[in-house]
Every structure is written in C-alpha cells, then in structure tokens.
XYZ file of C-alpha atoms in Angstrom:
585
model
C 36.474 100.682 191.742
C 35.679 99.075 194.833
C 36.898 95.561 194.746
C 35.722 94.162 198.075
C 32.304 93.075 199.031
C 30.341 92.717 202.357
C 30.413 89.033 203.501
C 26.608 89.269 204.362
C 25.529 90.146 200.954
C 27.965 87.991 199.542
C 26.206 85.280 200.825
C 22.876 86.614 200.407
C 23.141 86.774 196.890
C 24.353 83.210 196.482
C 21.385 81.981 198.243
C 18.857 84.330 196.376
C 20.458 83.078 192.824
C 20.513 79.392 193.755
C 16.688 79.762 193.823
C 15.933 82.426 191.391
C 18.929 81.755 188.495
C 18.032 85.380 187.450
C 20.673 87.830 187.917
C 17.999 90.839 187.790
C 15.715 89.090 190.215
C 18.460 88.230 192.868
C 19.798 92.004 192.485
C 15.945 93.077 193.125
C 15.437 90.771 195.859
C 18.822 91.673 197.686
C 18.252 95.378 197.249
C 21.949 95.596 195.173
C 22.604 96.628 191.775
C 22.741 94.186 188.754
C 26.701 94.966 188.538
C 27.050 93.762 191.964
C 25.105 90.836 191.944
C 26.667 89.923 188.775
C 30.307 90.125 190.056
C 29.326 88.161 193.285
C 28.178 85.198 191.009
C 31.188 85.385 188.970
C 33.442 85.455 191.800
C 31.315 82.050 193.310
C 31.605 80.570 189.841
C 27.680 80.600 189.542
C 27.580 82.828 186.259
C 29.528 84.065 183.318
C 29.297 85.604 180.033
C 31.076 85.784 176.494
C 32.827 89.034 178.093
C 33.421 87.953 181.737
C 35.278 84.838 180.031
C 36.803 86.756 177.769
C 38.368 89.585 180.557
C 39.164 86.503 182.704
C 41.059 85.125 179.737
C 43.391 88.394 178.983
C 43.889 88.546 183.096
C 45.256 85.163 183.126
C 47.376 86.084 180.358
C 48.900 88.893 183.016
C 47.042 91.558 180.949
C 46.306 94.939 183.618
C 42.688 96.509 183.738
C 43.727 99.413 181.340
C 45.553 96.819 178.781
C 42.153 94.786 178.740
C 40.088 97.939 178.485
C 42.412 99.208 175.360
C 41.996 95.596 173.780
C 38.303 95.483 174.050
C 37.508 98.908 173.195
C 35.798 99.286 176.832
C 36.356 101.597 179.428
C 37.984 100.631 182.943
C 34.839 100.542 184.894
C 33.271 98.203 182.223
C 36.148 95.867 182.356
C 35.796 95.881 186.322
C 31.916 94.815 186.089
C 33.159 91.536 184.317
C 35.816 90.413 186.856
C 35.551 88.900 190.079
C 35.894 90.134 193.559
C 39.313 89.967 195.165
C 38.244 88.200 198.453
C 37.431 85.053 197.366
C 33.755 83.177 198.256
C 34.109 83.869 202.177
C 33.384 80.102 202.370
C 30.054 79.441 201.169
C 28.809 76.123 201.587
C 27.863 74.378 198.377
C 24.186 73.736 198.639
C 22.395 71.441 196.246
C 20.974 74.803 194.425
C 23.839 76.233 194.134
C 25.390 73.135 192.585
C 22.300 73.098 189.794
C 23.197 76.825 189.082
C 26.726 75.824 187.880
C 24.989 74.543 184.832
C 24.789 77.808 183.532
C 28.513 78.501 183.665
C 28.693 78.724 180.031
C 25.887 80.580 179.251
C 25.751 83.465 176.722
C 25.184 86.894 178.430
C 21.458 87.767 179.134
C 21.744 91.634 179.541
C 18.608 91.601 181.399
C 15.806 89.301 183.001
C 12.446 89.999 183.896
C 9.963 91.699 181.842
C 12.086 94.988 181.564
C 15.480 94.016 179.738
C 17.108 97.523 180.008
C 20.883 96.631 181.239
C 21.845 99.211 184.295
C 24.881 99.275 182.306
C 23.515 100.886 179.095
C 23.060 104.446 179.996
C 25.560 106.384 182.245
C 24.540 106.917 185.604
C 26.074 109.023 188.448
C 27.554 107.512 191.759
C 24.224 107.552 192.971
C 22.774 105.570 190.202
C 20.550 108.590 188.519
C 21.631 109.960 185.042
C 22.689 113.581 185.629
C 22.230 114.907 182.321
C 18.641 115.124 180.936
C 17.825 115.313 177.119
C 17.741 118.929 175.739
C 14.179 118.793 175.300
C 13.606 119.138 178.945
C 14.447 122.886 178.522
C 13.851 123.889 175.120
C 12.107 121.204 172.877
C 9.066 120.504 175.172
C 6.159 119.898 172.762
C 3.403 122.309 172.377
C -0.016 120.185 173.482
C -1.671 121.091 170.132
C 1.385 119.942 168.054
C 1.341 116.698 170.114
C -2.398 116.195 169.613
C -1.236 116.831 165.729
C 1.289 114.331 165.952
C -0.728 111.874 167.809
C -3.431 112.007 165.097
C -0.768 111.094 162.303
C -0.223 108.125 164.423
C -4.044 107.315 164.746
C -3.909 107.427 160.834
C -1.027 104.984 160.621
C -2.971 102.704 163.020
C -5.808 102.548 160.567
C -3.817 102.311 157.399
C -0.990 99.831 159.024
C 2.570 99.996 157.479
C 3.740 101.368 154.374
C 3.698 98.039 152.415
C 0.282 97.006 153.705
C -1.831 94.567 151.534
C -3.976 91.976 152.265
C -4.906 88.664 150.271
C -1.783 86.539 151.917
C -2.068 84.196 154.784
C 0.575 82.093 155.855
C 0.530 78.479 157.477
C 3.771 78.346 159.610
C 4.755 75.392 162.000
C 6.611 75.819 164.834
C 8.505 73.185 166.966
C 10.844 73.004 170.151
C 14.293 71.980 168.715
C 17.324 71.657 170.614
C 20.885 72.475 170.386
C 20.373 76.109 170.103
C 22.041 76.664 166.729
C 20.936 77.292 163.400
C 19.962 74.067 161.871
C 19.092 72.673 165.459
C 18.784 69.245 166.179
C 15.049 67.989 165.691
C 15.650 65.096 168.271
C 15.667 68.434 170.869
C 19.371 67.567 171.575
C 18.590 64.607 173.909
C 19.330 60.817 173.534
C 16.207 58.886 172.320
C 14.995 57.809 175.676
C 14.790 60.959 177.416
C 12.983 62.582 174.289
C 10.664 59.606 174.576
C 10.392 60.159 178.109
C 9.702 63.950 177.718
C 7.290 63.867 174.954
C 4.945 61.198 177.122
C 5.026 63.588 180.317
C 4.542 66.826 178.185
C 1.376 64.804 176.415
C 2.833 65.040 172.972
C 2.763 62.969 169.850
C 5.758 63.908 168.043
C 7.152 67.190 169.239
C 6.039 70.100 171.308
C 4.876 72.256 168.228
C 2.268 74.817 167.223
C 0.676 75.429 163.734
C -0.686 78.410 163.296
C -2.236 80.956 160.477
C -0.835 84.641 160.347
C -1.326 87.509 158.244
C 1.642 88.565 155.443
C 1.485 91.915 157.134
C 2.467 90.457 160.747
C 5.916 91.526 161.345
C 8.403 89.707 163.583
C 8.081 91.972 166.582
C 4.581 90.880 166.792
C 5.537 87.279 166.125
C 7.480 87.055 168.722
C 4.818 88.074 171.443
C 2.860 85.327 169.804
C 5.212 82.788 170.280
C 5.511 83.572 173.905
C 1.688 83.252 174.249
C 1.602 80.041 172.374
C 4.460 78.377 174.222
C 3.773 79.623 177.970
C 6.804 81.936 178.437
C 6.252 85.584 179.766
C 8.743 87.667 177.883
C 11.199 87.613 180.749
C 14.377 87.077 178.901
C 16.082 87.943 175.574
C 15.349 86.648 172.157
C 15.988 87.156 168.542
C 15.372 85.601 165.039
C 17.982 84.495 162.999
C 18.392 82.854 159.338
C 19.757 79.561 158.823
C 23.510 79.644 159.105
C 24.053 78.398 155.465
C 21.551 81.098 154.307
C 23.671 83.404 156.380
C 26.751 82.539 155.005
C 25.502 82.843 151.379
C 24.124 86.359 151.607
C 26.873 87.982 153.278
C 30.004 85.816 152.402
C 31.018 86.187 155.751
C 32.542 89.515 155.287
C 32.062 92.744 156.717
C 30.881 94.554 153.727
C 28.232 91.590 152.545
C 26.988 92.032 156.310
C 26.644 95.383 156.074
C 24.895 95.517 153.070
C 22.290 93.911 154.780
C 22.051 96.104 157.811
C 18.593 97.880 158.605
C 17.401 95.454 155.472
C 17.466 92.003 156.929
C 19.913 92.242 160.092
C 20.242 94.462 162.774
C 23.779 95.633 163.404
C 25.298 94.453 166.507
C 23.789 97.003 169.600
C 23.976 97.106 173.337
C 21.433 99.841 173.596
C 18.737 97.470 175.263
C 16.638 100.450 175.992
C 16.195 100.753 172.246
C 15.720 97.012 171.373
C 13.148 96.475 173.950
C 11.247 100.070 173.640
C 7.702 98.882 173.993
C 8.149 96.405 176.637
C 6.043 98.305 178.571
C 4.128 95.692 181.034
C 2.930 96.757 184.151
C 2.315 94.697 187.492
C -1.261 94.017 188.215
C -2.107 93.191 184.571
C -2.600 89.448 183.141
C 0.705 88.400 181.200
C -1.819 86.740 178.840
C -3.724 89.904 178.077
C -0.653 92.156 177.712
C 0.935 89.510 175.224
C -2.540 89.595 173.176
C -2.483 93.385 172.742
C 1.250 93.175 171.624
C 0.739 90.800 168.896
C -2.546 92.172 167.793
C -3.072 94.570 164.437
C -1.763 97.024 163.642
C 1.771 95.919 163.120
C 4.425 98.463 163.906
C 7.885 98.715 164.947
C 9.383 101.743 165.830
C 12.772 100.539 167.353
C 15.872 102.896 166.143
C 17.856 99.331 165.938
C 15.261 98.442 163.408
C 15.358 100.816 160.960
C 17.405 101.086 157.804
C 18.931 104.490 158.953
C 19.343 103.634 162.565
C 21.648 100.640 161.150
C 23.719 102.975 158.832
C 24.564 105.117 161.752
C 25.669 102.295 163.699
C 27.549 100.683 160.630
C 29.200 104.107 160.199
C 30.117 104.623 163.894
C 31.549 101.138 163.897
C 33.663 101.693 160.466
C 35.085 105.244 162.417
C 35.976 103.096 165.456
C 37.895 100.972 163.571
C 39.227 102.257 160.326
C 41.387 98.740 159.877
C 38.471 96.662 159.249
C 37.411 96.751 155.518
C 34.676 95.424 153.341
C 37.064 91.979 153.188
C 37.254 91.755 156.692
C 35.796 88.641 157.918
C 33.291 88.342 160.625
C 35.383 86.033 162.385
C 38.526 88.034 162.343
C 36.234 91.022 163.694
C 35.010 88.628 166.645
C 38.634 87.628 167.265
C 39.521 91.127 167.899
C 36.673 93.264 169.205
C 34.113 91.958 171.520
C 30.623 91.329 169.789
C 28.023 90.799 172.368
C 25.269 90.435 170.222
C 25.431 87.733 167.468
C 25.496 88.798 163.923
C 22.856 86.582 162.627
C 20.266 88.529 164.497
C 17.344 90.117 162.489
C 15.784 93.098 162.506
C 11.922 92.674 163.616
C 10.270 95.568 161.265
C 10.465 92.786 158.413
C 6.966 91.240 157.759
C 5.841 87.643 157.300
C 5.435 88.139 153.503
C 8.662 89.779 152.921
C 10.212 86.565 154.460
C 8.558 83.423 153.562
C 8.173 81.543 150.180
C 7.661 78.002 149.304
C 9.869 78.504 146.319
C 13.333 79.244 147.065
C 15.044 81.682 144.517
C 19.052 82.173 143.847
C 20.947 83.993 146.630
C 22.708 86.475 144.317
C 19.713 87.312 142.494
C 18.069 88.071 146.017
C 21.063 90.057 147.028
C 21.496 92.038 143.869
C 17.708 92.889 144.150
C 18.349 94.570 147.708
C 21.096 96.051 146.606
C 19.557 97.970 143.519
C 16.509 98.825 146.172
C 19.076 100.522 148.403
C 20.818 102.314 145.304
C 17.319 104.210 144.742
C 16.624 105.114 148.446
C 19.779 105.961 148.689
C 19.478 108.419 145.837
C 16.230 109.735 146.792
C 17.860 110.489 150.138
C 20.227 112.748 148.360
C 18.068 114.233 145.774
C 14.948 115.214 147.529
C 16.537 115.173 151.091
C 13.402 113.389 152.776
C 12.211 114.348 156.061
C 15.344 116.776 156.184
C 19.413 116.027 156.053
C 20.747 112.831 157.276
C 22.186 114.884 160.375
C 18.520 116.874 160.967
C 17.290 113.042 161.079
C 19.885 112.002 163.203
C 19.298 114.875 165.973
C 15.475 114.441 166.052
C 16.030 110.393 166.545
C 18.370 110.956 168.828
C 16.143 112.813 171.216
C 13.815 109.953 171.015
C 16.212 107.525 171.978
C 17.409 110.033 174.999
C 13.666 110.338 176.264
C 13.300 106.745 176.141
C 16.675 106.060 178.089
C 15.098 108.605 180.689
C 11.947 106.426 181.105
C 13.974 102.892 181.375
C 16.139 104.670 183.944
C 13.043 105.626 185.978
C 11.633 101.925 185.934
C 15.251 100.603 186.743
C 15.848 102.868 189.602
C 12.237 101.524 190.795
C 13.293 98.327 191.520
C 17.133 99.317 192.746
C 15.856 101.637 195.095
C 12.279 100.842 195.680
C 12.251 103.523 198.992
C 13.817 106.441 197.711
C 13.745 106.449 193.715
C 10.856 109.202 193.369
C 12.945 111.653 195.522
C 15.976 110.931 193.357
C 14.199 111.761 190.321
C 12.427 114.826 191.758
C 15.981 116.098 192.766
C 17.252 115.789 189.463
C 14.362 117.219 187.207
C 13.099 119.672 189.971
C 9.333 118.750 189.528
C 7.054 116.211 191.450
C 7.239 112.691 190.476
C 3.982 112.387 188.779
C 4.577 115.469 186.662
C 8.465 113.958 185.490
C 6.384 110.782 184.261
C 3.735 112.757 182.701
C 6.138 115.077 180.845
C 8.365 112.149 179.977
C 5.627 110.345 178.575
C 4.500 113.362 176.433
C 7.726 113.683 174.991
C 8.172 109.932 174.024
C 4.524 110.274 172.189
C 5.788 113.606 170.537
C 9.244 112.566 169.412
C 7.867 108.783 168.312
C 5.109 110.643 165.807
C 8.022 112.918 164.760
C 10.335 110.006 163.866
C 7.878 107.878 162.537
C 8.030 108.718 159.037
C 12.040 108.396 159.193
C 11.676 104.695 161.160
C 8.686 103.592 159.162
C 9.257 104.861 155.435
C 12.849 104.968 154.772
C 13.360 101.013 154.381
C 13.290 98.853 151.294
C 10.704 96.222 150.964
C 12.221 92.659 150.743
C 11.183 89.827 148.159
C 10.517 86.548 149.941
C 13.565 84.320 149.986
C 13.403 82.076 153.014
C 11.599 78.917 154.034
C 12.758 78.558 157.661
C 13.534 80.727 160.442
C 15.018 80.079 164.081
C 13.450 81.932 167.219
C 16.158 82.114 170.077
C 14.787 82.536 173.542
C 16.597 82.936 176.913
C 20.158 82.863 176.240
C 20.659 80.508 179.192
C 18.012 78.137 179.212
C 18.554 77.844 175.271
C 15.226 77.408 173.856
C 14.926 77.215 170.159
C 11.716 77.153 167.956
C 12.530 76.364 164.457
C 9.814 78.196 162.006
C 9.025 76.830 158.952
C 6.315 77.784 156.368
C 3.793 75.277 155.744
C 1.585 76.857 153.229
C 0.868 80.121 151.398
C -2.679 81.158 150.750
C -3.316 83.878 148.085
C -6.698 85.641 148.138
C -8.745 85.808 144.640
C -10.443 88.648 143.079
C -13.932 86.837 144.125
C -12.868 86.591 147.874
C -12.153 82.620 147.460
C -8.395 81.507 148.517
C -6.057 79.173 146.891
C -2.992 77.446 147.871
C 0.482 78.284 146.129
C -0.696 75.463 143.469
C -3.398 77.953 142.814
C -5.978 75.176 143.897
C -8.982 76.352 145.773
C -8.541 75.502 149.535
C -11.666 73.298 151.309
C -14.807 75.297 151.798
C -14.300 74.847 155.690
C -11.061 76.762 155.624
C -12.448 79.768 153.803
C -14.044 81.363 156.817
C -10.919 81.162 158.900
C -8.662 82.288 156.448
C -11.018 85.266 155.717
C -10.675 86.152 159.363
C -7.149 86.100 159.579
C -6.994 88.199 156.525
C -9.521 90.881 157.350
C -8.640 91.095 160.660
C -4.950 90.498 160.876
C -5.437 88.185 163.741
C -3.408 84.916 163.889
C -5.069 81.959 164.907
C -3.577 78.640 166.121
C -4.852 75.701 164.329
C -3.432 72.851 166.072
C -0.865 72.088 169.278
C 0.996 69.286 170.250
C 2.504 68.962 173.801
C 1.729 71.059 177.101
C 3.055 74.643 177.411
C 6.692 75.027 178.749
C 7.638 77.425 181.355
C 10.371 80.351 181.910
C 13.617 79.494 184.185
C 13.284 75.633 184.112
C 16.507 74.939 182.636
C 15.253 74.609 178.986
C 14.502 71.325 177.692
C 16.497 69.444 179.790
C 15.246 71.097 182.789
C 11.614 71.020 181.691
C 11.964 67.208 181.445
C 13.234 67.080 185.274
C 10.484 69.634 186.388
C 8.006 67.140 184.964
C 9.746 64.093 186.258
C 9.270 65.761 189.552
C 5.505 66.466 189.195
C 5.133 63.065 187.843
C 7.273 61.339 190.641
C 6.246 59.506 193.879
C 7.350 62.399 196.352
C 4.227 63.989 196.970
C 5.676 67.101 198.616
C 8.533 67.608 196.301
C 5.735 67.291 193.443
C 3.322 69.825 195.058
C 6.257 72.413 195.537
C 7.403 71.903 192.050
C 3.949 72.449 190.700
C 3.495 75.705 193.201
C 6.589 77.282 191.649
C 5.407 76.221 188.024
C 2.180 77.699 188.916
C 3.813 81.053 189.766
C 5.165 81.135 186.130
C 1.592 80.644 184.479
C 2.168 76.694 183.976
C -0.994 74.589 184.440
C -0.194 71.378 183.316
C -3.633 71.240 181.186
C -3.484 70.887 177.729
C -5.407 74.289 176.092
C -7.533 74.008 172.829
C -5.607 75.206 169.957
C -8.428 77.999 169.485
C -8.090 79.200 172.826
C -4.276 79.692 172.641
C -4.044 82.874 170.775
C-alpha cells in the first residue's frame, strides 16, 4: 500500500475541500480516488469517521496494521484507507476555509456525497479501478428478449395494483419539523441558545419552527417519503439518510440484545449493511434533469421498494452471515457489547424503507410486548409457508437469483463511479473488460437489471409480513455531517367511509372543505403540503448552525459577501423566497 502522496495533489485536495466540504466532490474535482482524498483529509485533520478514529486509537495503542485488521475483521488494505499518510501535511497553511472545515472533525462517516452514493470501496476493484470479474449472467444467463418482455409485463401489472397490501381509505396528516441535536428525542429548540434560535426563525421567515404539514396516503412507504422530505425542505438527495424510531421505543422492542434486534430485521430494521449499491439502487438521477422534477417522480405512486436489504429474506441472509462470522455472539449479547468488539458503521436503529405509513403510524399506542408478539407470530407463519410450500424455490435458489440482481446493480454502479473518477478513459476501460462497445455494455446491463428485478420482484415484495401500526413519532436523519434531523409526528388519521366521506380517528366527519383534498390524496395516492413555516434550507451549509451563519451573511452589511453567498446558495436550488404550500410537492 503506497504510504506517500504527491505534495501538489495534497495541497490541491486541501484547497478544494475547504470550498466543497465534500470528499466525493473533492475527489472528482482533483481527478483522484475517494480513498486518496479521504486519507489526505485524515492526514490534515480535516475529516474523520467512526472507522478512522477507531483505527487511530488502535495505532496509538501500538497495534500493527495486521493486528488492527484482525481485531476489526477488516483486510489490511481496508485498514490503510482509514490511516493518515506518513509524511505529514507538507506545511499547508491554515486558511480560514480549512479552519472552518475542522468543525467536521467528529462527523460520522458519509459513505459518499452527491446524487450517486455508492462507495468506491464497496466492491472489489483491480489496481486499475475496474472490476475484473463480471456477473455470471454475462456469459450464460442473459435474458431472452421475449422473456424480458414477459417479466416487464409483470412489472406493469404491479405498477397498476401497487404493493401486496395496497388498500385505499386512509390518509395521514404528518407534521415534519427540523429539530437539533441529531439524536433520537432530539431537542425541539434546535440545539441552540434561545437568542440564536430566535434570530434563526426571524431570518428564515418562520413563526415558530422550520416545519411542514402534509397529507399522505397510507400506502406511501418510507422510501418515497424520503424523497418527499427532500423536496419539502429544499435538499437535493446529496448525502446519506435514514429513518429511526425514538430510542425508548427501540429499547422497548429490542431489549438492546442481538436476539431481540434480529427478530425485527427485515420487518422493521435493516441489518447494518455496507452495500451502498443496494441501499441506493434506484438513485438514478441524470445530469441535465431538473432535481425537483426527478424528486417528484420518486415520491409519486406506485410505491415500490426493491432494495435487497429492505426485504425480510435479504435481512435473514445478512443475519445468518453475521452469526457465522461471529459465533460467540448469542441472542443475549447486547448491541453495546457487539459495538465494542466489532466495527458497525451503520446505526442499529435504521428502518427498512419498505414499510408503509399505515404500517407504522397510530394515534393510539399499544403495548410493546403485544406488538412484538404479533410480529413473532406472523414470522412463524411465514417461515412455515416457506418450509412447506417452498415459495419461489428453495432458500438457496432464491439467494442465487437475488445475488445475480445484486451483481448487475454493482456493475452499473461501477460504471457510474468510473465515469467521474476517470472521465477521459472510463469508456475504454469498460470496453476492454466487457469486449463490447460501451453503449452496448450499458444497454446490456440495463436489460439485465430490468430482467433480474422482475425475476426477484415476488421475493423482495411478497415474502414480508405486514406490521400493525405502533408508532406516533419517527426521526429522519440526513447528512451525517451537517446533522439535519426532522421529527415526524402523526397528527391525525382520516378514514374513508362506505359513502365516500372521511372521518377522523374519533369517527367525526371532517369539515366539508377537507373532503375533496382527502379524496384526491386517497384516489391518486398523491401527497400534498397543507402548511409550511419558514424558508427552505440548503445542502452543505453546516446544518442548523451553518444555515444561521449563511442567513446572517446574506442579510449582513457586506454586499459583496452577501452576493457571493446568495450565488452559492442559488447553485444548490435555494431562492430565499417562501413557496406556497400547494406548490411544494
């Protein structure tokens, strides 16, 4: 592993990062890999992650790279990616911008930033940066066009009828409010001093909070809700995110143990997974398309989610693999104990985005033990059906099919990664490996993904249980550096009656002027924004505190500085104008 770095590249990375505050963007701008950019920034003390801090701690204890690799169940090369270069910082001067970057020293790892989040390290690559082994389907499992057409017909049927539990008749009123602290049970005062909070609300043109009130169909899943939240608050899907439940609920449902947690993997939680390609398999944004238009497509019906890690079976395979690797961990082992012995980058409290609003939210909470018992009972029935009827084949056969889909998605993500890592040569590199013209390779991979997705559709969609609603609060966490946190609470549930009218949870008929709005949300499965307090926020500004500083600059006396800040913010879609609620979704 090369442990030195060219001084010019070192300085270039430092300078670029002081402007972008994004490892991915800096790597792209400097025409280097994310690993190289990351190590330079670690060396300069401008960036760190949970992994890099743990590796540094073990280095400080005198452990060798081999010992660290064994202790953390990593390869030696993986350990090196979290280590600083050995030759110091080459005397780089501390500019004001680089000093500002140090505010991110304790940030959690953002696997990638920008619209495409697949981590360069998440798949095997050769020294030239290109995966040398292509999916087996390349040579012997390519789909017959007639079969592909038949499968896509199946997909169109699914598009017409929605998911397995598609039911009309319930519309949910949700309140989304920015809170501070980036923790479950986050501070409603935005983690600010009263004076700063008052100033923020004034400059953001907010009366009491930066918040949105929306109506959504019960069939909307969390995956679609994520994109709606992005649009509502002015973000551009440029960073990692996850949904979580309040910590007290997490403790009540899992008892903080491995066994209590794995009972709910694939049901409520996504088992910690570093496969970024699968996690963001449908982030298909293309340059030149309006981000707002793209986001609208993503939160529109039908609401489907074909991420392998969001399925129950996908999680069972992940759990089985984990238990094989760490047989000493029993059901009684606490998650805290595991975290002290094994590096777990992703938080345990990470919801699967397959679940729908109607499976989650209620205005009348029940007993946690009864809810968990219902889940376990349904899982036993599902396991029995799988064992007795061998739905969709044996477990090994199903896994083989799903793995094909995973491999083709990785191949597509790899092309995307190489396109920004080596924009001048990536097409030739792809053609060399696949021995086909570049356009033919892309078309072939797209066809394979479409075919295997349809082949896996029943497995990823149907082999899941339906949850009984239990929660009245969720948290949406976005950009594990800027630390945005949206508290989501259910305010009301409207049910459709036999005569087409709607009642609230007390069975009282809603106001006449609400009827057509609820009917539209129900019939078209289309979310609408009913109220908005405060301006939109913006990506990469430093979270709530950085956003306040941005607004201070824009409203300050230095016109040149204000104009520069406005221009930067406009480049990320920020206008500084309040939108009408009805135009926000």
